[in-house]
CSV table of C-alpha atoms and ligand atoms in Angstrom, one decimal:
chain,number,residue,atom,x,y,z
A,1,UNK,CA,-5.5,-1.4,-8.3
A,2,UNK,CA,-2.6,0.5,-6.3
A,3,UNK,CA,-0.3,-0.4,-9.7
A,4,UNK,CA,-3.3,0.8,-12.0
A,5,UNK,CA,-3.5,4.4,-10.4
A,6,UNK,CA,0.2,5.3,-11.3
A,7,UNK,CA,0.6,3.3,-14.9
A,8,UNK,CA,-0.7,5.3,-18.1
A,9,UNK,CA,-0.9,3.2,-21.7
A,10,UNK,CA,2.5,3.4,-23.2
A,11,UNK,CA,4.7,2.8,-19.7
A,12,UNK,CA,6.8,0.0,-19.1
A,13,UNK,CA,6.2,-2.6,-16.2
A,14,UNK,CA,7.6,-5.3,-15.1
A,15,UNK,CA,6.4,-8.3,-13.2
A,16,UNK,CA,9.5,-10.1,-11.4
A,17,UNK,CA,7.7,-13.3,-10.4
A,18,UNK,CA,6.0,-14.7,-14.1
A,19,UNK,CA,4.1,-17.7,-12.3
A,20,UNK,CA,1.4,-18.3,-13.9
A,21,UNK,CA,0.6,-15.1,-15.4
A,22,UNK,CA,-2.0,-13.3,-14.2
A,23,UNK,CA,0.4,-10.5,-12.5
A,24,UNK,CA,1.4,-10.5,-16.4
A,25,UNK,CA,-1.6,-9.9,-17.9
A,26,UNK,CA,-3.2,-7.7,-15.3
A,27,UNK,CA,0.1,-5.4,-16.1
A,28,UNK,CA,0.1,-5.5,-19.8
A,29,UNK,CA,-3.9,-4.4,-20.1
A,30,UNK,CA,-2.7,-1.0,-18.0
A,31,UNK,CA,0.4,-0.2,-20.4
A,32,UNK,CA,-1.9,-1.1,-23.1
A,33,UNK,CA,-1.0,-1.8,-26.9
A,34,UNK,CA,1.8,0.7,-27.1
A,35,UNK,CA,3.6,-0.5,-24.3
A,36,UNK,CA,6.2,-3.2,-22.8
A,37,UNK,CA,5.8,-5.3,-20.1
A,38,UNK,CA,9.1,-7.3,-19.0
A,39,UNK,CA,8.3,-10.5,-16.6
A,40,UNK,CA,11.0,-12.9,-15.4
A,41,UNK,CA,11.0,-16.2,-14.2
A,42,UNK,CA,13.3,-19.3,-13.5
A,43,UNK,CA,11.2,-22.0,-14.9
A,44,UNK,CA,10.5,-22.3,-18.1
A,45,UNK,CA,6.9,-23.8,-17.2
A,46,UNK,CA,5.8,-20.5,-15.6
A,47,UNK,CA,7.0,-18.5,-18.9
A,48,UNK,CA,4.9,-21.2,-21.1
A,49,UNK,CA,2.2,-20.6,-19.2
A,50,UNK,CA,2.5,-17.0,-18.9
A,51,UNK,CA,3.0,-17.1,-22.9
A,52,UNK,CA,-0.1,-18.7,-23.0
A,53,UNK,CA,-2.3,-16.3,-21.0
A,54,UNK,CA,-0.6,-13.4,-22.8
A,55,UNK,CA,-0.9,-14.6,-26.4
A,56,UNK,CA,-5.0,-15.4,-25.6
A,57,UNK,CA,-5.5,-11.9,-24.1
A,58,UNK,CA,-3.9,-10.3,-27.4
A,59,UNK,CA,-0.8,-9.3,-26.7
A,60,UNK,CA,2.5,-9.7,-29.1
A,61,UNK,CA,4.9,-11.6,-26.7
A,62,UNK,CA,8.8,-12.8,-27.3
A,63,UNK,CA,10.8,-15.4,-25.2
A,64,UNK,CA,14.0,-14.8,-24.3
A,65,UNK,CA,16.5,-16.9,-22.7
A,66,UNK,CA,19.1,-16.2,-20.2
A,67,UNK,CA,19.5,-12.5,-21.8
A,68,UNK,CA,22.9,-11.1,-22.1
A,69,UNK,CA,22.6,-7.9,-23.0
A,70,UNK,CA,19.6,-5.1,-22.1
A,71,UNK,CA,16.6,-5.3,-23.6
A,72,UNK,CA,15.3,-3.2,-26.2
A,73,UNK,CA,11.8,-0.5,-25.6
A,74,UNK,CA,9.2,-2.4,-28.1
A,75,UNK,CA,5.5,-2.5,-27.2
A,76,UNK,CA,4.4,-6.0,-26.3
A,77,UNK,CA,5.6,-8.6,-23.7
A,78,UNK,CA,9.2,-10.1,-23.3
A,79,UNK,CA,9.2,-13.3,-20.6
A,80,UNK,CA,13.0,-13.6,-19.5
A,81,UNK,CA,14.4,-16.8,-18.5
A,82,UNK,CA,16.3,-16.0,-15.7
A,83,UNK,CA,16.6,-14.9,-11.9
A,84,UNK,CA,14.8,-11.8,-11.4
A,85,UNK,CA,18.4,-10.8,-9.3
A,86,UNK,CA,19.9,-10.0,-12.7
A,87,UNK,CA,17.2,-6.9,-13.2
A,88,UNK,CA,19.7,-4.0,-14.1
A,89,UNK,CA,21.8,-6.2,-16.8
A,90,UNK,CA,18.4,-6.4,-18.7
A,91,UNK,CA,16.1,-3.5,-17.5
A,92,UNK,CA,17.6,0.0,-18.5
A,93,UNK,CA,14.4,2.1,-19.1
A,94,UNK,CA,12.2,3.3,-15.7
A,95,UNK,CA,9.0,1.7,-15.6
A,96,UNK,CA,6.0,2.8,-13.6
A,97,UNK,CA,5.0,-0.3,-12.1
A,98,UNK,CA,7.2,-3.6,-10.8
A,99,UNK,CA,5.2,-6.7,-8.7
A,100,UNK,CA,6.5,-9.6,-7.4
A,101,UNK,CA,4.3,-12.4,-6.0
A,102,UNK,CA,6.7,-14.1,-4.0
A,103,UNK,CA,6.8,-18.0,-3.1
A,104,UNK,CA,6.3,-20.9,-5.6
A,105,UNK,CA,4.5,-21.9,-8.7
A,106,UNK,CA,0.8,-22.2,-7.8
A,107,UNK,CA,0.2,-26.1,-9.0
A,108,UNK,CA,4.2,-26.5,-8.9
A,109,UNK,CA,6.7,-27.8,-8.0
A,110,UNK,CA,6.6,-26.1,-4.0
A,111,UNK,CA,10.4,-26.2,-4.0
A,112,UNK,CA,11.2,-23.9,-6.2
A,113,UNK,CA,10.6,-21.1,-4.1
A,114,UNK,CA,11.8,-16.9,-4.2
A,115,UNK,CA,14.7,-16.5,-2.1
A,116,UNK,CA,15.3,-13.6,0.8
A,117,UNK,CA,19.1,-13.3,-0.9
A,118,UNK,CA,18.1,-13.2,-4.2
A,119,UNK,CA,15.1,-11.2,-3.8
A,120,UNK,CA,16.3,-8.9,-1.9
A,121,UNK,CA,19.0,-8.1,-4.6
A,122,UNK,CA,16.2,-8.1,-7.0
A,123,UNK,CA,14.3,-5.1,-5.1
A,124,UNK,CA,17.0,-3.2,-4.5
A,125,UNK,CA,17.6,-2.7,-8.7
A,126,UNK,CA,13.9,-2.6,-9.2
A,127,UNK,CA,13.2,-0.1,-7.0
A,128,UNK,CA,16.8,2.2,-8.4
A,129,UNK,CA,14.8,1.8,-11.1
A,130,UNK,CA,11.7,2.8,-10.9
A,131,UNK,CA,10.1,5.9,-12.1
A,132,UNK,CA,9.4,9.1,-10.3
A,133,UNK,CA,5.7,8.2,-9.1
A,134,UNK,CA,5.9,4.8,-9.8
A,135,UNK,CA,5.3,2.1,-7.6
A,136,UNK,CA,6.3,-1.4,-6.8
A,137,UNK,CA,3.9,-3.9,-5.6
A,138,UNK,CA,5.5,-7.2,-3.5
A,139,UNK,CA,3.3,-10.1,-2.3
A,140,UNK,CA,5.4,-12.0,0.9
A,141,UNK,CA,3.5,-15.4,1.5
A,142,UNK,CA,4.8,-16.1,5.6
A,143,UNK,CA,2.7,-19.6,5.3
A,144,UNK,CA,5.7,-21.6,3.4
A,145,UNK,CA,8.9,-23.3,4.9
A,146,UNK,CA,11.2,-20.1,4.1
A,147,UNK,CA,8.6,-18.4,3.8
A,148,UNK,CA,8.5,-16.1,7.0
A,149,UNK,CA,12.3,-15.8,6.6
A,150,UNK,CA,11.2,-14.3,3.7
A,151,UNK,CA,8.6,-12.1,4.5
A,152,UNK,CA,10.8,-10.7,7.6
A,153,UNK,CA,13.5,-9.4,5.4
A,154,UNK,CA,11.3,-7.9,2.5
A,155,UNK,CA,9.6,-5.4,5.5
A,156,UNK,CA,12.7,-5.1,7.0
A,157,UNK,CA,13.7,-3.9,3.4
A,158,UNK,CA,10.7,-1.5,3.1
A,159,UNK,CA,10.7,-0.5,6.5
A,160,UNK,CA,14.2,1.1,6.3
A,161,UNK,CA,13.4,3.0,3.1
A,162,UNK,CA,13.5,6.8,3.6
A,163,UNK,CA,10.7,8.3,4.0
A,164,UNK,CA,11.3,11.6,2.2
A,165,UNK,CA,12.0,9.6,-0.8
A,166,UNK,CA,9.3,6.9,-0.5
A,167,UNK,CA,5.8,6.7,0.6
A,168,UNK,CA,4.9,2.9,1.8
A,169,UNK,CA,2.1,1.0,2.5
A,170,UNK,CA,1.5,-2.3,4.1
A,171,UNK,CA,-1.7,-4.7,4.1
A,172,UNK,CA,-1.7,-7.0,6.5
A,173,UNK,CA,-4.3,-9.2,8.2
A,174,UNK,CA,-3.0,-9.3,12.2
A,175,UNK,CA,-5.0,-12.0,13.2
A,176,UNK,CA,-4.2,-14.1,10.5
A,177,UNK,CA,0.2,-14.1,10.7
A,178,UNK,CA,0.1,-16.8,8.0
A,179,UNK,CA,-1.6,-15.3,5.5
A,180,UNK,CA,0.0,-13.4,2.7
A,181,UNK,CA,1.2,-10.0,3.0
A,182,UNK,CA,1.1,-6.8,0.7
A,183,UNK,CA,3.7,-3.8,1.0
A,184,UNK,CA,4.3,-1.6,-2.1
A,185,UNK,CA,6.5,2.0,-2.1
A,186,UNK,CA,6.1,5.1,-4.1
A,187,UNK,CA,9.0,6.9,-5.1
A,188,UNK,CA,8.4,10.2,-4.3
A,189,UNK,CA,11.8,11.8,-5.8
A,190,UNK,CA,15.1,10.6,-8.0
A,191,UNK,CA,17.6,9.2,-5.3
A,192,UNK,CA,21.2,10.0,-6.0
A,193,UNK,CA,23.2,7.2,-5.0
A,194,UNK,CA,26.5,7.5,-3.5
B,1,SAH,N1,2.4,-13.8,-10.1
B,1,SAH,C1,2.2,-15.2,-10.4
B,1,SAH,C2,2.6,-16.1,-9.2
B,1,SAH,C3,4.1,-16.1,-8.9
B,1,SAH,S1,4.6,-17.5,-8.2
B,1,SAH,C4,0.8,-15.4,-10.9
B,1,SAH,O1,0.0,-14.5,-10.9
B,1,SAH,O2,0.4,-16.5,-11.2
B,1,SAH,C5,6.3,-17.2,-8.0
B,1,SAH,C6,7.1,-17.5,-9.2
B,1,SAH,O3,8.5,-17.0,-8.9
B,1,SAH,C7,7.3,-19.0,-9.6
B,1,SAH,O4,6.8,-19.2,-10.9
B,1,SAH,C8,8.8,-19.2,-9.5
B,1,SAH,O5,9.3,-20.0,-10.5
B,1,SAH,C9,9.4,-17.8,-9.7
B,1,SAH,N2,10.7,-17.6,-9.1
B,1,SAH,C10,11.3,-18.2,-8.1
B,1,SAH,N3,12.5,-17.8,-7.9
B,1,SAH,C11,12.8,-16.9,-8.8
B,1,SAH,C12,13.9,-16.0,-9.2
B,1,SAH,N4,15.0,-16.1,-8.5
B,1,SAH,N5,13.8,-15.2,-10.3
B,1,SAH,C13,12.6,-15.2,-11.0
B,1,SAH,N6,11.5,-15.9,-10.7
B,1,SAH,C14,11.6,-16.7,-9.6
């Protein structure tokens, strides 16, 4: 819902963590028919299933492995093949909404977890990024071996993100510490980096 107030039809979005889908889906019925959602995984059993759910809900979707080059702006749903920590080789336009639902596979294999290094790297492109008013959603699951490792560095990454160039949020349930997490920025202006 916090993605849904920022993303008109038309706008890219991008879900970093494919899984199963859903993230996916919910983000291709906001950009709509006219526009491109981009969703990356590392196993190819989360794209087939994410092809799956995306194909029944209507939408035109392409595969694409290990991209080597940016991708094109084409309404519909490309599923890349590859660690979400290679973002800026393949995303070049600014979308107005980015999720990632951290931790493994739901029904997988529970090894194949998101990594704090790799994530991390994966955040910091997203959110360069990201439209002006757009927003990036990210799910930490603390309840997983590497999982609070995990968790600790993504708010440590939100935490230090200036304030007169983000607003951020953070859902937490404080007497529950294992149970999942939910922070998620708005960029408030463009950033020049150094
Ligand atoms: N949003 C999904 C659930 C995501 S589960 C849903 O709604 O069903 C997390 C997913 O992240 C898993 O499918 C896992 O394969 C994927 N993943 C793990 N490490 C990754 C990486 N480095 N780059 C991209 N995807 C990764």
């Amino acid at each position: 819902d916090l993605l849904a107030e920022v993303v008109s039809p038309g706008d890219l979005a991008i879900d970093l963590t494919a899984g199963r889908g859903q993230d996916t889906l919910a983000l291709w019925r906001m950009v709509g028919e006219q526009g491109q959602v981009i969703a990356f995984d590392v196993q190819q059993d989360a794209l087939m299933q994410t092809l799956q759910r995306l194909s029944a809900g209507g939408a035109t979707v392409r595969l694409v492995d290990q991209a080597s080059q940016p991708l094109t702006d084409q309404p519909g749903v490309d599923l890349i093949h590859c660690c979400h920590s290679r973002y800026a080789d393949i995303v070049i336009n600014t979308p107005t909404a980015i999720i990632a639902n951290l931790g493994y596979l739901p029904g997988g294999n529970q090894q194949m977890i998101t990594r704090s290094e790799t994530t991390l790297a994966a955040l910091d492109q997203a959110l360069a990024g990201l439209a002006v008013g757009g927003r990036i959603a990210v799910v930490v699951y603390p309840g997983h071996d590497g999982g609070g490792e995990e968790a600790m560095c993504v708010e440590r990454f939100f935490s230090a993100l200036d304030s007169s160039n983000y607003d951020v949020l953070q859902v937490q349930l404080p007497n529950r510490i294992q149970a999942p997490g939910l922070l998620v920025a708005e960029k408030r202006t463009e950033i020049r980096r150094r």
